[in-house]
């Protein structure tokens, strides 16, 4: 379950994306936010949210993690710090370099868990919110080695490769292998499932 607070953010998510995305190999200078989906951290410590952005005729995918303290050894993946009016200082990371995101992605691809339910904290109690983006795995169990001692994720113009074969499509539309673990998604205006990630 993803708990969402009605909070003031500085910078806002739109602002941090506008600063960071254009400098990526797969980035774009102008975009609009389509929506986002979330995964659960079983420990309940790390927020995991993936944004989909419309940039001209391309859809970009940007996984972020939100942490209450710095992630050791991940300075290169730190995007910014954010002031959250409820939770205080948050450290925002490129999710592809965060082991909590990677573990959650693999679990959803294997259909061991589903994307997180979203609950908004309100004065009159929490209320369920439906995400406009729906994702699901195909039940394949990725065999991916990644962690301490393994090379950092590598960006190219359309994707990020994590470890020894987990591919996160930064520009949605990459063609996965004929068989294997896949994460797909739909959103308003996209009824046919699009490939979001796959394992080679």
XYZ file of N, CA, C and O in Angstrom:
800
model
N 0.840 -1.191 0.000
C 0.000 0.000 0.000
C 0.876 1.241 0.000
O 1.809 1.357 0.793
N 0.602 2.175 -0.909
C 1.328 3.433 -0.969
C 0.507 4.506 -0.260
O -0.637 4.770 -0.630
N 1.105 5.102 0.765
C 0.432 6.147 1.521
C 0.839 7.495 0.928
O 2.028 7.819 0.841
N -0.145 8.277 0.503
C 0.114 9.544 -0.177
C -0.412 10.682 0.694
O -1.588 10.699 1.076
N 0.471 11.610 1.008
C 0.107 12.731 1.873
C -0.271 13.951 1.041
O 0.313 14.198 -0.019
N -1.240 14.711 1.536
C -1.569 15.999 0.942
C -0.543 16.998 1.478
O -0.766 17.650 2.503
N 0.588 17.070 0.823
C 1.726 17.825 1.360
C 2.242 18.834 0.352
O 2.016 18.711 -0.855
N 2.971 19.812 0.862
C 3.686 20.756 0.012
C 5.089 20.209 -0.230
O 5.758 19.747 0.703
N 5.528 20.250 -1.483
C 6.830 19.715 -1.867
C 7.688 20.823 -2.467
O 7.205 21.630 -3.266
N 8.948 20.844 -2.078
C 9.886 21.814 -2.651
C 11.232 21.137 -2.878
O 11.897 20.761 -1.910
N 11.637 20.951 -4.160
C 10.891 21.277 -5.374
C 9.734 20.313 -5.564
O 9.693 19.236 -4.959
N 8.791 20.671 -6.439
C 7.718 19.750 -6.783
C 8.273 18.650 -7.681
O 9.388 18.749 -8.212
N 7.510 17.602 -7.859
C 7.951 16.518 -8.740
C 8.113 17.013 -10.170
O 9.058 16.637 -10.867
N 7.196 17.870 -10.613
C 7.320 18.445 -11.954
C 8.632 19.213 -12.078
O 9.353 19.062 -13.068
N 8.955 20.001 -11.080
C 10.181 20.802 -11.132
C 11.430 19.936 -11.145
O 12.366 20.190 -11.912
N 11.478 18.908 -10.313
C 12.696 18.089 -10.283
C 12.857 17.314 -11.586
O 13.982 17.130 -12.074
N 11.745 16.878 -12.181
C 11.832 16.189 -13.456
C 12.280 17.141 -14.568
O 13.073 16.766 -15.436
N 11.786 18.363 -14.534
C 12.174 19.345 -15.550
C 13.664 19.673 -15.474
O 14.289 19.994 -16.489
N 14.247 19.575 -14.298
C 15.676 19.847 -14.139
C 16.534 18.657 -14.543
O 17.635 18.822 -15.068
N 16.049 17.439 -14.267
C 16.884 16.257 -14.408
C 16.740 15.553 -15.756
O 17.733 15.146 -16.364
N 15.503 15.408 -16.235
C 15.252 14.603 -17.435
C 15.972 15.119 -18.682
O 16.544 14.325 -19.436
N 15.995 16.442 -18.947
C 16.634 16.892 -20.191
C 18.109 16.521 -20.310
O 18.632 16.415 -21.425
N 18.788 16.311 -19.198
C 20.218 15.991 -19.241
C 20.486 14.502 -19.442
O 21.641 14.106 -19.615
N 19.444 13.664 -19.454
C 19.644 12.227 -19.640
C 19.823 11.899 -21.122
O 19.287 12.601 -21.980
N 20.543 10.813 -21.442
C 20.704 10.432 -22.856
C 19.373 10.179 -23.556
O 19.254 10.352 -24.759
N 18.366 9.760 -22.793
C 17.046 9.458 -23.343
C 16.054 10.597 -23.105
O 14.874 10.465 -23.434
N 16.522 11.702 -22.557
C 15.631 12.754 -22.077
C 15.075 13.645 -23.160
O 15.348 13.498 -24.353
N 14.280 14.614 -22.724
C 13.658 15.592 -23.611
C 13.509 16.899 -22.855
O 13.367 16.911 -21.632
N 13.522 17.999 -23.591
C 13.452 19.302 -22.955
C 12.060 19.717 -22.537
O 11.891 20.505 -21.617
N 11.046 19.211 -23.227
C 9.666 19.588 -22.916
C 8.823 18.323 -22.833
O 8.964 17.411 -23.661
N 7.952 18.257 -21.841
C 7.090 17.092 -21.678
C 5.907 17.474 -20.808
O 5.900 18.516 -20.155
N 4.905 16.600 -20.811
C 3.798 16.710 -19.860
C 3.686 15.386 -19.134
O 4.034 14.329 -19.670
N 3.211 15.435 -17.914
C 3.103 14.228 -17.099
C 1.803 13.498 -17.442
O 0.723 14.078 -17.395
N 1.942 12.216 -17.814
C 0.783 11.378 -18.120
C 0.175 10.830 -16.844
O -1.031 10.832 -16.643
N 1.027 10.335 -15.970
C 0.585 9.700 -14.734
C 1.743 8.937 -14.133
O 2.880 9.024 -14.613
N 1.459 8.186 -13.100
C 2.514 7.444 -12.412
C 1.929 6.176 -11.809
O 0.718 6.066 -11.596
N 2.812 5.223 -11.559
C 2.423 4.021 -10.821
C 3.449 3.785 -9.723
O 4.580 4.274 -9.791
N 3.050 3.019 -8.705
C 3.894 2.820 -7.533
C 4.066 1.338 -7.239
O 3.198 0.525 -7.538
N 5.203 1.039 -6.636
C 5.462 -0.287 -6.076
C 5.559 -0.148 -4.565
O 5.843 0.933 -4.040
N 5.366 -1.269 -3.874
C 5.522 -1.296 -2.421
C 6.936 -1.699 -2.035
O 7.515 -2.619 -2.640
N 7.492 -1.036 -1.030
C 8.694 -1.500 -0.349
C 8.221 -2.361 0.808
O 7.540 -1.860 1.709
N 8.553 -3.647 0.829
C 8.072 -4.512 1.921
C 8.438 -3.983 3.302
O 7.712 -4.227 4.272
N 9.560 -3.251 3.405
C 9.970 -2.705 4.700
C 9.241 -1.415 5.039
O 9.349 -0.923 6.169
N 8.537 -0.854 4.086
C 7.776 0.361 4.339
C 8.612 1.613 4.516
O 8.114 2.624 5.019
N 9.858 1.584 4.061
C 10.755 2.718 4.284
C 10.957 3.602 3.053
O 11.189 4.796 3.169
N 10.886 3.008 1.871
C 11.245 3.712 0.641
C 10.010 3.885 -0.239
O 9.287 2.914 -0.511
N 9.763 5.116 -0.670
C 8.704 5.363 -1.638
C 9.214 5.039 -3.031
O 10.333 5.412 -3.385
N 8.406 4.328 -3.820
C 8.804 3.919 -5.174
C 7.715 4.380 -6.134
O 6.588 3.874 -6.094
N 8.050 5.316 -6.999
C 7.063 5.876 -7.923
C 7.704 6.039 -9.302
O 8.800 6.582 -9.423
N 7.021 5.562 -10.321
C 7.508 5.671 -11.689
C 6.590 6.591 -12.478
O 5.383 6.353 -12.571
N 7.176 7.645 -13.048
C 6.422 8.634 -13.820
C 6.497 8.316 -15.305
O 7.552 7.932 -15.816
N 5.381 8.513 -15.997
C 5.338 8.445 -17.450
C 5.133 9.852 -17.985
O 4.249 10.583 -17.516
N 5.966 10.239 -18.949
C 5.975 11.600 -19.479
C 5.757 11.567 -20.983
O 6.381 10.758 -21.681
N 4.893 12.431 -21.481
C 4.699 12.576 -22.915
C 5.633 13.658 -23.422
O 5.536 14.820 -23.032
N 6.574 13.271 -24.287
C 7.546 14.210 -24.852
C 7.430 14.140 -26.365
O 8.029 13.274 -27.003
N 6.616 15.012 -26.947
C 6.344 14.925 -28.370
C 5.616 13.634 -28.671
O 4.588 13.331 -28.064
N 6.158 12.824 -29.584
C 5.521 11.553 -29.908
C 6.104 10.393 -29.103
O 5.793 9.232 -29.360
N 6.954 10.709 -28.112
C 7.554 9.667 -27.287
C 6.959 9.673 -25.889
O 6.538 10.719 -25.389
N 6.931 8.489 -25.273
C 6.572 8.358 -23.857
C 7.832 7.946 -23.116
O 8.457 6.937 -23.448
N 8.210 8.741 -22.118
C 9.394 8.467 -21.311
C 8.981 7.865 -19.973
O 7.921 8.200 -19.430
N 9.821 7.003 -19.431
C 9.561 6.355 -18.145
C 10.677 6.714 -17.162
O 11.858 6.533 -17.464
N 10.271 7.231 -15.986
C 11.244 7.719 -15.011
C 10.928 7.146 -13.630
O 10.095 7.686 -12.900
N 11.579 6.054 -13.239
C 11.393 5.533 -11.880
C 12.179 6.384 -10.868
O 13.361 6.684 -11.086
N 11.529 6.745 -9.778
C 12.161 7.494 -8.693
C 11.963 6.739 -7.387
O 10.965 6.042 -7.199
N 12.931 6.894 -6.482
C 12.722 6.432 -5.116
C 12.878 7.614 -4.175
O 13.677 8.522 -4.417
N 12.083 7.587 -3.102
C 12.059 8.654 -2.110
C 12.504 8.058 -0.781
O 11.875 7.127 -0.274
N 13.585 8.598 -0.225
C 14.166 8.044 0.996
C 14.265 9.092 2.090
O 14.463 10.276 1.812
N 14.177 8.632 3.337
C 14.291 9.510 4.480
C 15.715 9.753 4.926
O 15.963 10.526 5.854
N 16.682 9.101 4.263
C 18.105 9.270 4.562
C 18.876 8.914 3.299
O 18.357 8.206 2.428
N 20.121 9.372 3.170
C 20.891 9.054 1.962
C 21.109 7.552 1.799
O 21.230 6.817 2.780
N 21.169 7.112 0.543
C 21.476 5.727 0.204
C 22.986 5.601 0.044
O 23.584 6.241 -0.824
N 23.609 4.812 0.892
C 25.067 4.683 0.885
C 25.565 4.209 -0.472
O 25.010 3.286 -1.069
N 26.596 4.870 -0.979
C 27.229 4.478 -2.223
C 26.484 4.867 -3.476
O 26.856 4.436 -4.572
N 25.449 5.688 -3.355
C 24.616 6.020 -4.515
C 24.629 7.508 -4.831
O 23.661 8.020 -5.397
N 25.708 8.192 -4.501
C 25.760 9.633 -4.734
C 25.517 9.978 -6.203
O 24.885 10.986 -6.522
N 26.021 9.155 -7.115
C 25.881 9.448 -8.540
C 24.433 9.356 -9.005
O 24.069 9.942 -10.030
N 23.604 8.643 -8.263
C 22.209 8.463 -8.638
C 21.271 9.433 -7.925
O 20.067 9.433 -8.182
N 21.828 10.266 -7.020
C 20.997 11.238 -6.306
C 20.559 12.337 -7.261
O 21.395 13.004 -7.881
N 19.259 12.545 -7.382
C 18.733 13.580 -8.263
C 18.655 14.910 -7.538
O 19.096 15.939 -8.033
N 18.105 14.889 -6.335
C 17.981 16.110 -5.533
C 17.492 15.718 -4.146
O 17.159 14.564 -3.886
N 17.463 16.688 -3.246
C 16.722 16.525 -2.000
C 15.453 17.356 -2.106
O 15.408 18.359 -2.818
N 14.433 16.916 -1.409
C 13.118 17.561 -1.458
C 12.657 17.828 -0.037
O 12.866 16.997 0.853
N 12.036 18.960 0.159
C 11.401 19.242 1.439
C 9.926 18.877 1.351
O 9.197 19.387 0.501
N 9.521 17.952 2.203
C 8.159 17.432 2.249
C 7.532 17.961 3.531
O 8.083 17.764 4.612
N 6.392 18.643 3.420
C 5.829 19.335 4.580
C 5.369 18.383 5.686
O 5.181 18.812 6.826
N 5.224 17.093 5.401
C 4.840 16.112 6.411
C 6.034 15.255 6.829
O 6.269 15.033 8.022
N 6.815 14.787 5.868
C 7.887 13.822 6.138
C 9.264 14.447 6.302
O 10.214 13.758 6.682
N 9.391 15.738 6.025
C 10.688 16.390 6.167
C 11.548 16.227 4.929
O 11.043 16.097 3.814
N 12.854 16.182 5.108
C 13.771 16.074 3.977
C 13.707 14.684 3.375
O 13.769 13.679 4.080
N 13.591 14.642 2.047
C 13.573 13.386 1.314
C 14.708 13.401 0.296
O 14.955 14.413 -0.363
N 15.411 12.282 0.179
C 16.471 12.125 -0.815
C 15.872 11.388 -2.006
O 15.341 10.280 -1.859
N 15.954 12.016 -3.185
C 15.306 11.480 -4.377
C 16.366 10.864 -5.289
O 17.310 11.542 -5.698
N 16.182 9.585 -5.625
C 17.153 8.852 -6.428
C 16.542 8.356 -7.735
O 15.327 8.118 -7.826
N 17.424 8.184 -8.730
C 17.065 7.443 -9.934
C 16.784 6.011 -9.493
O 17.668 5.320 -8.987
N 15.544 5.568 -9.685
C 15.177 4.244 -9.200
C 16.022 3.118 -9.768
O 16.241 2.104 -9.097
N 16.513 3.280 -10.982
C 17.283 2.203 -11.608
C 18.578 1.907 -10.864
O 19.188 0.859 -11.078
N 19.001 2.811 -9.993
C 20.208 2.605 -9.201
C 19.898 2.279 -7.742
O 20.804 2.222 -6.921
N 18.627 2.057 -7.438
C 18.214 1.799 -6.061
C 17.806 0.333 -5.927
O 16.878 -0.120 -6.614
N 18.468 -0.434 -5.061
C 18.145 -1.862 -4.952
C 16.711 -2.138 -4.526
O 16.170 -3.206 -4.855
N 16.073 -1.213 -3.815
C 14.688 -1.441 -3.406
C 13.767 -1.380 -4.622
O 12.845 -2.206 -4.768
N 14.001 -0.437 -5.531
C 13.214 -0.391 -6.774
C 13.446 -1.650 -7.599
O 12.498 -2.253 -8.112
N 14.697 -2.037 -7.758
C 15.011 -3.196 -8.596
C 14.328 -4.447 -8.064
O 13.716 -5.216 -8.817
N 14.392 -4.664 -6.753
C 13.748 -5.837 -6.156
C 12.238 -5.807 -6.367
O 11.609 -6.833 -6.673
N 11.636 -4.623 -6.219
C 10.184 -4.510 -6.404
C 9.803 -4.759 -7.858
O 8.804 -5.439 -8.142
N 10.574 -4.215 -8.796
C 10.302 -4.434 -10.216
C 10.364 -5.916 -10.562
O 9.478 -6.452 -11.242
N 11.390 -6.611 -10.082
C 11.524 -8.040 -10.362
C 10.346 -8.826 -9.791
O 9.841 -9.757 -10.420
N 9.890 -8.444 -8.595
C 8.767 -9.146 -7.963
C 7.476 -8.958 -8.750
O 6.682 -9.895 -8.908
N 7.250 -7.737 -9.261
C 6.031 -7.494 -10.047
C 6.123 -8.197 -11.396
O 5.137 -8.788 -11.870
N 7.286 -8.184 -12.035
C 7.446 -8.901 -13.299
C 7.136 -10.382 -13.126
O 6.533 -11.011 -13.999
N 7.534 -10.955 -12.003
C 7.293 -12.373 -11.717
C 5.868 -12.642 -11.236
O 5.508 -13.790 -10.969
N 5.056 -11.585 -11.119
C 3.679 -11.680 -10.631
C 3.602 -12.181 -9.200
O 2.605 -12.767 -8.771
N 4.679 -11.964 -8.436
C 4.658 -12.321 -7.023
C 3.844 -11.302 -6.220
O 3.264 -11.643 -5.185
N 3.835 -10.056 -6.685
C 3.053 -8.982 -6.074
C 2.494 -8.129 -7.204
O 2.946 -8.208 -8.348
N 1.529 -7.282 -6.875
C 0.949 -6.354 -7.843
C 1.477 -4.954 -7.565
O 2.140 -4.709 -6.553
N 1.190 -4.033 -8.467
C 1.542 -2.649 -8.186
C 0.830 -2.202 -6.916
O -0.178 -2.786 -6.498
N 1.363 -1.189 -6.280
C 0.831 -0.756 -4.983
C -0.542 -0.111 -5.112
O -0.814 0.629 -6.060
N -1.408 -0.411 -4.147
C -2.639 0.357 -3.996
C -2.277 1.733 -3.450
O -1.371 1.858 -2.621
N -2.995 2.756 -3.897
C -2.698 4.119 -3.477
C -3.796 4.630 -2.545
O -4.978 4.592 -2.884
N -3.369 5.093 -1.366
C -4.289 5.637 -0.375
C -3.847 7.049 -0.013
O -2.698 7.274 0.356
N -4.768 7.984 -0.141
C -4.494 9.394 0.148
C -4.899 9.686 1.584
O -6.034 9.403 1.999
N -3.941 10.240 2.344
C -4.229 10.617 3.734
C -4.989 11.948 3.745
O -4.472 12.974 3.293
N -6.234 11.924 4.249
C -7.059 13.124 4.316
C -7.506 13.361 5.746
O -7.403 12.469 6.599
N -8.010 14.557 6.002
C -8.441 14.909 7.362
C -9.547 13.983 7.863
O -9.631 13.687 9.058
N -10.391 13.500 6.936
C -11.503 12.630 7.344
C -11.154 11.154 7.199
O -12.036 10.282 7.240
N -9.885 10.848 7.028
C -9.448 9.460 6.934
C -8.914 9.136 5.552
O -9.138 9.882 4.597
N -8.180 8.019 5.421
C -7.589 7.662 4.141
C -8.645 7.303 3.098
O -9.698 6.735 3.434
N -8.349 7.641 1.825
C -9.266 7.348 0.731
C -8.480 6.693 -0.404
O -7.377 7.130 -0.739
N -9.057 5.648 -0.974
C -8.414 4.931 -2.075
C -8.398 5.812 -3.325
O -9.376 6.489 -3.643
N -7.270 5.805 -4.037
C -7.137 6.534 -5.292
C -6.698 5.566 -6.374
O -5.732 4.821 -6.196
N -7.406 5.554 -7.473
C -7.050 4.680 -8.585
C -5.967 5.339 -9.430
O -6.089 6.479 -9.844
N -4.898 4.607 -9.674
C -3.846 5.125 -10.533
C -4.301 5.089 -11.985
O -4.913 4.104 -12.423
N -4.022 6.134 -12.767
C -4.372 6.098 -14.194
C -3.491 5.134 -14.982
O -3.816 4.771 -16.106
N -2.377 4.719 -14.395
C -1.452 3.796 -15.050
C -1.582 2.432 -14.372
O -1.461 2.328 -13.153
N -1.834 1.407 -15.173
C -1.971 0.049 -14.651
C -0.862 -0.808 -15.237
O -0.669 -0.828 -16.461
N -0.123 -1.499 -14.378
C 0.992 -2.324 -14.838
C 0.839 -3.746 -14.312
O 0.184 -3.981 -13.290
N 1.479 -4.684 -15.015
C 1.443 -6.085 -14.586
C 2.620 -6.829 -15.203
O 3.079 -6.492 -16.302
N 3.098 -7.841 -14.488
C 4.111 -8.734 -15.018
C 3.464 -9.911 -15.712
O 2.268 -10.168 -15.548
N 4.261 -10.635 -16.488
C 3.739 -11.807 -17.195
C 4.020 -13.112 -16.458
O 3.779 -14.190 -16.976
N 4.540 -12.997 -15.246
C 4.793 -14.194 -14.447
C 6.155 -14.803 -14.651
O 6.488 -15.784 -13.999
N 6.956 -14.200 -15.542
C 8.308 -14.701 -15.730
C 9.179 -14.335 -14.540
O 9.012 -13.274 -13.945
N 10.083 -15.201 -14.181
C 10.941 -14.951 -13.023
C 12.331 -14.546 -13.509
O 13.115 -15.393 -13.937
N 12.640 -13.243 -13.495
C 13.948 -12.804 -13.996
C 15.095 -13.348 -13.153
O 14.998 -13.439 -11.935
N 16.159 -13.729 -13.820
C 17.393 -14.130 -13.146
C 18.420 -13.049 -13.431
O 19.091 -13.066 -14.463
N 18.479 -12.078 -12.542
C 19.314 -10.902 -12.760
C 20.242 -10.728 -11.574
O 19.798 -10.739 -10.425
N 21.512 -10.563 -11.855
C 22.484 -10.285 -10.809
C 22.743 -8.792 -10.771
O 23.137 -8.200 -11.771
N 22.492 -8.196 -9.622
C 22.772 -6.776 -9.462
C 22.884 -6.463 -7.985
O 22.121 -6.983 -7.180
N 23.845 -5.636 -7.642
C 24.033 -5.272 -6.249
C 25.472 -4.858 -6.034
O 26.182 -4.524 -6.983
N 25.940 -4.880 -4.792
C 27.320 -4.476 -4.507
C 28.323 -5.265 -5.346
O 28.229 -6.482 -5.471
N 29.241 -4.558 -5.945
C 30.270 -5.202 -6.749
C 29.892 -5.404 -8.195
O 30.725 -5.768 -9.020
N 28.611 -5.175 -8.559
C 28.171 -5.291 -9.939
C 28.109 -3.893 -10.529
O 27.767 -2.930 -9.851
N 28.425 -3.763 -11.819
C 28.511 -2.446 -12.446
C 27.202 -1.677 -12.308
O 26.118 -2.249 -12.261
N 27.324 -0.352 -12.264
C 26.169 0.524 -12.127
C 25.278 0.422 -13.367
O 25.731 0.029 -14.439
N 23.995 0.770 -13.220
C 23.112 0.773 -14.385
C 23.681 1.654 -15.504
O 24.324 2.670 -15.242
N 23.436 1.251 -16.752
C 23.982 1.944 -17.913
C 22.843 2.486 -18.761
O 21.957 1.729 -19.187
N 22.860 3.785 -19.011
C 21.863 4.440 -19.860
C 22.301 4.437 -21.307
O 23.488 4.606 -21.614
N 21.344 4.276 -22.225
C 21.596 4.632 -23.615
C 20.439 5.526 -24.069
O 19.730 6.082 -23.219
N 20.232 5.676 -25.347
C 19.248 6.641 -25.838
C 17.811 6.202 -25.627
O 16.896 7.031 -25.740
N 17.583 4.930 -25.314
C 16.213 4.454 -25.173
C 15.948 3.639 -23.916
O 14.794 3.381 -23.586
N 16.993 3.211 -23.201
C 16.776 2.289 -22.089
C 17.893 2.401 -21.070
O 18.933 3.018 -21.315
N 17.669 1.781 -19.921
C 18.699 1.601 -18.899
C 18.840 0.110 -18.652
O 17.841 -0.578 -18.412
N 20.067 -0.382 -18.716
C 20.334 -1.800 -18.458
C 20.896 -1.919 -17.049
O 21.864 -1.244 -16.683
N 20.264 -2.783 -16.260
C 20.636 -2.988 -14.865
C 21.235 -4.385 -14.726
O 20.627 -5.370 -15.151
N 22.407 -4.451 -14.133
C 23.027 -5.746 -13.903
C 23.312 -6.488 -15.183
O 23.767 -5.920 -16.171
N 22.976 -7.775 -15.200
C 23.318 -8.606 -16.344
C 22.125 -8.891 -17.250
O 22.034 -9.954 -17.853
N 21.206 -7.937 -17.348
C 20.165 -8.152 -18.345
C 18.777 -7.651 -18.035
O 17.823 -7.976 -18.753
N 18.576 -6.827 -17.003
C 17.274 -6.228 -16.746
C 17.216 -4.897 -17.481
O 18.050 -4.015 -17.255
N 16.245 -4.740 -18.377
C 16.143 -3.553 -19.217
C 14.906 -2.754 -18.825
O 13.785 -3.273 -18.882
N 15.104 -1.505 -18.418
C 14.007 -0.585 -18.140
C 13.890 0.341 -19.339
O 14.844 1.051 -19.679
N 12.751 0.315 -20.003
C 12.550 1.121 -21.207
C 12.355 2.579 -20.797
O 11.318 2.935 -20.241
N 13.336 3.415 -21.055
C 13.196 4.842 -20.767
C 12.321 5.501 -21.826
O 11.539 6.393 -21.533
N 12.490 5.087 -23.082
C 11.570 5.460 -24.148
C 10.690 4.242 -24.384
O 11.160 3.204 -24.840
N 9.430 4.350 -24.010
C 8.531 3.208 -24.049
C 8.308 2.782 -25.497
O 8.085 3.623 -26.373
N 8.401 1.479 -25.731
C 8.198 0.960 -27.068
C 9.285 0.015 -27.505
O 9.231 -0.531 -28.599
N 10.298 -0.196 -26.662
C 11.350 -1.153 -27.001
C 10.749 -2.545 -27.174
O 9.779 -2.896 -26.516
N 11.314 -3.317 -28.065
C 10.814 -4.659 -28.339
C 11.575 -5.674 -27.491
O 12.795 -5.786 -27.610
N 10.875 -6.402 -26.628
C 11.554 -7.386 -25.779
C 11.840 -8.667 -26.559
O 11.361 -8.846 -27.681
N 12.619 -9.561 -25.992
C 12.802 -10.872 -26.616
C 11.463 -11.577 -26.790
O 10.465 -11.214 -26.160
N 11.448 -12.615 -27.635
C 10.204 -13.324 -27.921
C 9.635 -13.979 -26.669
O 8.425 -14.180 -26.572
N 10.483 -14.336 -25.720
C 10.007 -14.975 -24.494
C 10.827 -14.448 -23.327
O 11.959 -14.009 -23.493
N 10.220 -14.469 -22.155
C 10.928 -14.019 -20.970
C 10.093 -13.088 -20.132
O 8.985 -12.699 -20.506
N 10.601 -12.715 -18.975
C 9.865 -11.834 -18.071
C 9.678 -10.433 -18.670
O 10.612 -9.848 -19.208
N 8.451 -9.913 -18.540
C 8.115 -8.602 -19.099
C 7.173 -7.883 -18.138
O 6.319 -8.506 -17.511
N 7.335 -6.562 -18.039
C 6.362 -5.696 -17.372
C 5.706 -4.848 -18.441
O 6.399 -4.217 -19.258
N 4.376 -4.842 -18.461
C 3.644 -4.015 -19.415
C 2.706 -3.078 -18.672
O 2.391 -3.283 -17.497
N 2.243 -2.044 -19.387
C 1.347 -1.083 -18.766
C 0.392 -0.445 -19.749
O 0.637 -0.438 -20.962
N -0.700 0.056 -19.215
C -1.666 0.836 -19.983
C -1.958 2.121 -19.218
O -1.726 2.209 -18.008
N -2.489 3.119 -19.930
C -2.842 4.394 -19.323
C -3.827 5.095 -20.239
O -4.056 4.626 -21.372
N -4.475 6.162 -19.814
C -5.438 6.836 -20.673
C -4.825 7.197 -22.028
O -3.763 7.812 -22.101
N -5.483 6.763 -23.093
C -4.959 6.979 -24.430
C -4.106 5.837 -24.936
O -3.704 5.822 -26.101
N -3.797 4.869 -24.074
C -3.001 3.702 -24.458
C -3.697 2.467 -23.916
O -3.512 2.084 -22.756
N -4.513 1.828 -24.749
C -5.267 0.655 -24.317
C -4.502 -0.643 -24.524
O -4.687 -1.603 -23.778
N -3.656 -0.683 -25.549
C -2.862 -1.884 -25.802
C -1.652 -1.860 -24.872
O -0.959 -0.837 -24.778
N -1.366 -2.945 -24.159
C -0.239 -2.936 -23.205
C 1.073 -2.588 -23.887
O 1.425 -3.137 -24.928
N 1.799 -1.659 -23.266
C 3.113 -1.244 -23.743
C 4.185 -1.887 -22.882
O 4.010 -2.037 -21.672
N 5.296 -2.254 -23.495
C 6.404 -2.858 -22.767
C 7.130 -1.769 -21.979
O 7.584 -0.768 -22.544
N 7.264 -1.982 -20.665
C 7.936 -1.027 -19.780
C 9.290 -1.541 -19.306
O 10.198 -0.747 -19.048
N 9.430 -2.848 -19.170
C 10.680 -3.446 -18.734
C 10.690 -4.903 -19.141
O 9.617 -5.523 -19.291
N 11.889 -5.470 -19.322
C 12.001 -6.883 -19.640
C 13.375 -7.373 -19.234
O 14.287 -6.588 -18.996
N 13.489 -8.682 -19.139
C 14.774 -9.300 -18.806
C 15.267 -10.059 -20.027
O 14.523 -10.814 -20.650
N 16.525 -9.850 -20.360
C 17.107 -10.513 -21.533
C 17.382 -11.976 -21.246
O 17.660 -12.331 -20.107
